[in-house]
């Protein structure tokens, strides 16, 4: 049991009704999870307002309410605490409840549009190979040293973040590598965490349905670096025009990485093949198993973080050479008929273009490139025609299909994609509503030595339609279809 007043440290309190000298069981922001003597934090979300569920929380046994607006009916024996921002309050309450676990682990946050999962996951992999106990908070999964947990968000809510960080401390983890999304920053989920370092990957068209403007999206990312302490480090991709902006107001040690510019961590691509990359990093050559210039950037960031966290430079290069690709990130298989299938999470225009240009760099031009791509429903609609334009321009054939339509009509999504196709590319495109059929069609169109790219879902093992999730795994489906072709 915790005492309420002890977990209110750093919470910006505007008013208190009742006593804070009471024992509480746990903190919840979902009224359905409330039990006797819990604290209920009323969050104003995009779909619902927690203030509407205060009475329900009380009926289930809540002993304290944290809210932005005090209810008209104040119940005797219940403590009400009015705050300006319940998201921020939840962040500090959660950290205090779990005894501020981020202060006892070296926590590194990775933010940007693309590359977050790869960098965080491969840092976890590298430090495990170096012999450390390590934690990971990523889109793909959560790792507490060797124990794996399911991830539901890129950046979990404040309670879950501190819960898992606390488990990592208990497991003896020295480091944790974490994806930090713009949603997570904006909703103050990371507000009470102490980071020893931050990484900026790049910034491109994404989440404008949530942030409204690109400038707002950029500034939310920047606020993460603004909040780093002076004894932390901030390492940024200086080849991205927004890279320097991230460092403008940070107190942290400023570092950079680049392929094209002068930087603290600099790389040159000497060879780029389907089997890997030969890189020259700060005058030392290293062969790595990952592919493409976008992965050269990711590996540079990983190398920089490893060195800043105390790993010897040559040992860091050796460990880089052993890293394996992350689930759903440029994963490829080659069939007996020599058809290469690539599955990638690319779901933004920039990511799709990077993957297609990488394939262009490593192909012989004697084969055809067939791209299967869709766009998610209930998300930024403006990127749909852009992605269709990229797919149809940089592929020999482009098949538009469903991604996760969610509550939208998938036909409407595809029609919005089709508007981006330029006249000269009309004959290269076909639209197939059913994603499995689209992948099957790509296999039927492919000849020996051709390349099939299946973009958009990557590591996901489901398809979300009208609020329900159905089993769907791009890699599993393409593997089965190619095996059938082999026969």
mmCIF file of C-alpha atoms in Angstrom, residues 102 105-111 115-145 151 153-156 161 164-165 168 173-181 190 193-199 224 233 235 301-311 319 323:
data_model
loop_
_atom_site.group_PDB
_atom_site.id
_atom_site.type_symbol
_atom_site.label_atom_id
_atom_site.label_comp_id
_atom_site.label_asym_id
_atom_site.label_seq_id
_atom_site.Cartn_x
_atom_site.Cartn_y
_atom_site.Cartn_z
ATOM 1 C CA UNK A 102 13.793 5.489 -14.762
ATOM 2 C CA UNK A 105 18.271 2.425 -15.271
ATOM 3 C CA UNK A 106 20.040 3.983 -18.263
ATOM 4 C CA UNK A 107 17.033 4.866 -20.428
ATOM 5 C CA UNK A 108 17.535 5.950 -24.059
ATOM 6 C CA UNK A 109 14.608 7.272 -26.129
ATOM 7 C CA UNK A 110 14.446 7.045 -29.928
ATOM 8 C CA UNK A 111 12.111 9.397 -31.791
ATOM 9 C CA UNK A 115 13.634 3.906 -37.900
ATOM 10 C CA UNK A 116 12.530 4.016 -34.246
ATOM 11 C CA UNK A 117 11.750 0.298 -33.998
ATOM 12 C CA UNK A 118 14.908 -0.787 -35.811
ATOM 13 C CA UNK A 119 17.219 1.397 -33.720
ATOM 14 C CA UNK A 120 15.656 0.564 -30.348
ATOM 15 C CA UNK A 121 15.419 -3.170 -31.142
ATOM 16 C CA UNK A 122 18.968 -3.438 -32.474
ATOM 17 C CA UNK A 123 20.354 -1.495 -29.505
ATOM 18 C CA UNK A 124 18.647 -4.060 -27.283
ATOM 19 C CA UNK A 125 20.201 -6.828 -29.408
ATOM 20 C CA UNK A 126 23.668 -5.233 -29.364
ATOM 21 C CA UNK A 127 23.785 -4.689 -25.601
ATOM 22 C CA UNK A 128 22.515 -8.241 -24.983
ATOM 23 C CA UNK A 129 25.368 -9.518 -27.174
ATOM 24 C CA UNK A 130 27.747 -7.347 -25.124
ATOM 25 C CA UNK A 131 26.674 -9.287 -22.022
ATOM 26 C CA UNK A 132 24.293 -6.834 -20.349
ATOM 27 C CA UNK A 133 20.790 -7.317 -18.960
ATOM 28 C CA UNK A 134 18.612 -5.039 -21.106
ATOM 29 C CA UNK A 135 15.028 -3.834 -21.497
ATOM 30 C CA UNK A 136 13.152 -2.850 -24.659
ATOM 31 C CA UNK A 137 9.952 -0.825 -25.132
ATOM 32 C CA UNK A 138 9.019 -1.014 -28.826
ATOM 33 C CA UNK A 139 6.143 -1.226 -31.300
ATOM 34 C CA UNK A 140 6.940 -4.886 -31.951
ATOM 35 C CA UNK A 141 7.358 -6.139 -28.371
ATOM 36 C CA UNK A 142 8.393 -5.332 -24.817
ATOM 37 C CA UNK A 143 11.412 -7.171 -23.437
ATOM 38 C CA UNK A 144 12.392 -7.405 -19.769
ATOM 39 C CA UNK A 145 15.813 -8.954 -20.315
ATOM 40 C CA UNK A 151 3.165 -4.372 -27.140
ATOM 41 C CA UNK A 153 1.235 1.019 -28.497
ATOM 42 C CA UNK A 154 4.483 2.497 -29.824
ATOM 43 C CA UNK A 155 4.805 4.318 -26.486
ATOM 44 C CA UNK A 156 2.772 2.689 -23.678
ATOM 45 C CA UNK A 161 5.891 2.499 -18.846
ATOM 46 C CA UNK A 164 7.728 -2.324 -17.074
ATOM 47 C CA UNK A 165 10.678 -0.137 -16.076
ATOM 48 C CA UNK A 168 13.384 -4.249 -15.575
ATOM 49 C CA UNK A 173 18.569 -4.564 -16.270
ATOM 50 C CA UNK A 174 21.188 -1.826 -16.655
ATOM 51 C CA UNK A 175 19.846 -0.331 -19.899
ATOM 52 C CA UNK A 176 16.486 0.215 -21.570
ATOM 53 C CA UNK A 177 15.923 1.322 -25.164
ATOM 54 C CA UNK A 178 12.556 2.857 -25.911
ATOM 55 C CA UNK A 179 10.604 4.132 -28.894
ATOM 56 C CA UNK A 180 9.195 7.578 -28.173
ATOM 57 C CA UNK A 181 6.230 8.474 -30.394
ATOM 58 C CA UNK A 190 7.151 10.305 -20.959
ATOM 59 C CA UNK A 193 10.909 9.779 -17.049
ATOM 60 C CA UNK A 194 14.639 10.452 -16.776
ATOM 61 C CA UNK A 195 16.524 9.737 -20.017
ATOM 62 C CA UNK A 196 20.303 9.425 -20.296
ATOM 63 C CA UNK A 197 20.080 9.918 -24.061
ATOM 64 C CA UNK A 198 17.832 10.710 -26.997
ATOM 65 C CA UNK A 199 18.079 9.821 -30.707
ATOM 66 C CA UNK A 224 11.509 15.645 -26.108
ATOM 67 C CA UNK A 233 23.288 13.121 -24.714
ATOM 68 C CA UNK A 235 22.284 12.451 -31.090
ATOM 69 C CA UNK A 301 22.788 5.956 -34.671
ATOM 70 C CA UNK A 302 23.181 2.587 -32.927
ATOM 71 C CA UNK A 303 26.971 2.843 -33.113
ATOM 72 C CA UNK A 304 26.880 6.393 -31.721
ATOM 73 C CA UNK A 305 24.653 5.425 -28.788
ATOM 74 C CA UNK A 306 26.796 2.365 -28.002
ATOM 75 C CA UNK A 307 29.961 4.471 -27.877
ATOM 76 C CA UNK A 308 28.293 7.199 -25.794
ATOM 77 C CA UNK A 309 27.140 4.530 -23.332
ATOM 78 C CA UNK A 310 30.698 3.316 -22.875
ATOM 79 C CA UNK A 311 31.215 0.437 -25.312
ATOM 80 C CA UNK A 319 28.749 -6.156 -32.459
ATOM 81 C CA UNK A 323 23.058 -7.728 -35.709
#
